[in-house]
Amino acid sequence: MAAPSFQSVAEQHLDDVHAYLVYLTGERSLAEDLTSETFERAFRTWRRFDPRRGSAKTWLCQIARSTALDHFRAEKRRRRREDVYAVRERDVEQPRLIEGLTPDLEDAVRGLSSAEREVVALRVVLDLDGETAARVLGISATACSTRLSRALQKLQEKVSPDVLA
């Protein structure tokens, strides 16, 4: 069986990578830019992809995570150089992260830390198993499971606080 082409892998996993980056960054437009950069990096290194070491989806999510972390580091340096700290106005309506979420659930997702959003994206949105998600995150499967459990608990508390009363 011939190895899949980069084009077929990219077409198959584009939406998954984008969804992952939306959850990781919390910003749809940034996620679009990072998705583009992810696939550019993946194309340049496609010859090194080895399907025996993991799925193309996992490989792309690892590249996406690395791309996002590089962006965050560069952004932090840029802000430090400019000595400017932007304050996001709470009154401005924020664009939707993911279509189909209720406003309460979307607010709850935005309230999670980036690490919590990331594990929810990998495990719930992309439906990766615990071992695969842990590999993408660079943590143990136990740590991944714990992080997911805590994130889901926070979401439940924020979306339906009266259930716990």
Coordinates of C-alpha atoms in Angstrom, one line a residue:
M1 CA 0.0 0.0 0.0
A2 CA 1.4 3.4 -1.0
A3 CA 2.0 6.1 1.6
P4 CA -0.7 8.7 1.6
S5 CA 0.0 12.0 -0.2
F6 CA 0.5 15.2 1.8
Q7 CA -2.5 16.6 0.0
S8 CA -4.8 13.9 1.1
V9 CA -3.5 14.0 4.7
A10 CA -3.9 17.8 4.8
E11 CA -7.4 17.7 3.4
Q12 CA -8.4 15.0 5.9
H13 CA -7.1 16.7 9.0
L14 CA -7.3 20.5 8.2
D15 CA -10.5 21.0 10.2
D16 CA -9.2 18.9 13.2
V17 CA -6.0 21.0 13.4
H18 CA -7.9 24.2 13.1
A19 CA -10.3 23.2 15.8
Y20 CA -7.4 22.2 18.1
L21 CA -5.7 25.6 17.6
V22 CA -9.0 27.5 18.2
Y23 CA -9.2 25.8 21.6
L24 CA -5.5 26.2 22.3
T25 CA -5.4 29.9 21.4
G26 CA -9.0 31.0 22.2
E27 CA -8.9 33.2 19.1
R28 CA -10.3 32.1 15.8
S29 CA -8.3 34.5 13.6
L30 CA -5.0 33.5 15.3
A31 CA -5.9 29.9 14.9
E32 CA -6.4 30.4 11.2
D33 CA -2.9 31.9 10.9
L34 CA -1.3 29.2 13.0
T35 CA -3.2 26.5 11.0
S36 CA -1.7 27.9 7.8
E37 CA 1.8 27.9 9.4
T38 CA 1.3 24.4 10.7
F39 CA 0.6 23.0 7.3
E40 CA 3.5 25.0 5.8
R41 CA 5.8 23.4 8.4
A42 CA 4.3 20.0 7.8
F43 CA 4.7 20.2 4.1
R44 CA 8.4 21.1 4.5
T45 CA 9.0 18.1 6.8
W46 CA 6.6 15.7 5.1
R47 CA 9.5 13.4 3.9
R48 CA 10.3 12.8 7.6
F49 CA 6.8 11.7 8.6
D50 CA 6.8 8.0 9.6
P51 CA 3.3 6.5 9.9
R52 CA 4.8 3.7 12.0
R53 CA 5.5 6.2 14.8
G54 CA 2.0 7.6 15.0
S55 CA -0.9 8.8 12.9
A56 CA -0.8 11.8 10.6
K57 CA -3.4 13.5 12.9
T58 CA -1.1 13.1 15.9
W59 CA 1.9 14.3 13.9
L60 CA 0.0 17.4 12.7
C61 CA -1.2 18.2 16.2
Q62 CA 2.3 18.0 17.5
I63 CA 3.4 20.5 14.8
A64 CA 0.4 22.7 15.5
R65 CA 1.3 22.7 19.2
S66 CA 4.9 23.6 18.5
T67 CA 3.8 26.3 16.1
A68 CA 1.4 27.8 18.7
L69 CA 4.0 27.7 21.5
D70 CA 6.6 29.4 19.2
H71 CA 4.0 32.1 18.5
F72 CA 3.2 32.6 22.2
R73 CA 6.9 32.9 23.0
A74 CA 7.5 35.5 20.2
E75 CA 4.4 37.4 21.3
K76 CA 5.7 37.5 24.8
R77 CA 9.0 38.9 23.6
R78 CA 7.3 41.5 21.4
R79 CA 5.2 42.7 24.3
R80 CA 8.1 42.9 26.6
R81 CA 10.1 44.9 24.0
E82 CA 7.2 47.3 23.5
D83 CA 6.4 47.4 27.2
V84 CA 2.8 47.4 26.3
Y85 CA 0.2 45.3 28.1
A86 CA -3.1 45.3 26.2
V87 CA -6.2 45.2 28.4
R88 CA -9.1 43.5 26.7
E89 CA -12.4 45.3 27.2
R90 CA -15.0 43.1 28.8
D91 CA -17.8 45.0 27.1
V92 CA -16.7 44.2 23.6
E93 CA -18.5 41.2 22.1
Q94 CA -16.0 38.4 21.3
P95 CA -16.3 36.4 18.2
R96 CA -17.6 32.8 18.5
L97 CA -14.9 30.1 19.1
I98 CA -16.7 27.1 17.8
E99 CA -20.1 27.1 16.2
G100 CA -22.8 25.1 18.0
L101 CA -21.8 25.9 21.5
T102 CA -24.3 27.7 23.7
P103 CA -23.2 31.1 25.0
D104 CA -22.9 29.8 28.5
L105 CA -20.7 26.9 27.4
E106 CA -18.6 29.1 25.2
D107 CA -18.0 31.5 28.1
A108 CA -17.1 28.5 30.3
V109 CA -14.6 27.3 27.7
R110 CA -13.1 30.8 27.4
G111 CA -12.7 30.7 31.2
L112 CA -10.5 27.6 31.1
S113 CA -6.7 27.9 31.1
S114 CA -5.0 27.3 27.7
A115 CA -3.8 23.9 29.0
E116 CA -7.3 22.9 29.9
R117 CA -8.8 24.1 26.6
E118 CA -6.0 22.2 24.8
V119 CA -6.8 18.9 26.5
V120 CA -10.5 19.4 25.9
A121 CA -9.8 20.1 22.2
L122 CA -7.7 17.0 21.9
R123 CA -9.8 14.5 23.9
V124 CA -13.4 15.8 23.3
V125 CA -13.3 17.8 20.0
L126 CA -10.8 15.7 18.1
D127 CA -11.7 12.5 19.9
L128 CA -8.1 11.4 20.4
D129 CA -7.5 8.6 22.9
G130 CA -5.7 9.4 26.2
E131 CA -2.3 8.1 25.1
T132 CA -2.3 10.0 21.8
A133 CA -3.4 13.2 23.4
A134 CA -0.8 12.8 26.1
R135 CA 1.9 12.3 23.4
V136 CA 0.8 15.5 21.7
L137 CA 0.9 17.4 24.9
G138 CA 4.2 15.9 26.0
I139 CA 2.8 14.7 29.3
S140 CA 1.9 11.3 30.9
A141 CA -1.4 9.7 30.1
T142 CA -2.3 10.1 33.8
A143 CA -1.5 13.8 33.8
C144 CA -3.6 14.1 30.6
S145 CA -6.5 12.3 32.2
T146 CA -6.3 14.4 35.4
R147 CA -6.2 17.7 33.4
L148 CA -9.2 16.6 31.3
S149 CA -11.1 15.6 34.4
R150 CA -10.5 19.0 36.1
A151 CA -11.3 20.9 33.0
L152 CA -14.6 19.1 32.5
Q153 CA -15.4 19.6 36.2
K154 CA -14.8 23.4 35.8
L155 CA -17.0 23.4 32.7
Q156 CA -19.8 21.6 34.6
E157 CA -19.6 24.0 37.5
K158 CA -19.7 27.1 35.3
V159 CA -22.5 25.9 33.0
S160 CA -24.8 24.4 35.6
P161 CA -23.9 25.7 39.1
D162 CA -27.4 24.9 40.4
V163 CA -26.9 21.2 39.7
L164 CA -24.2 21.1 42.4
A165 CA -26.3 23.0 45.0

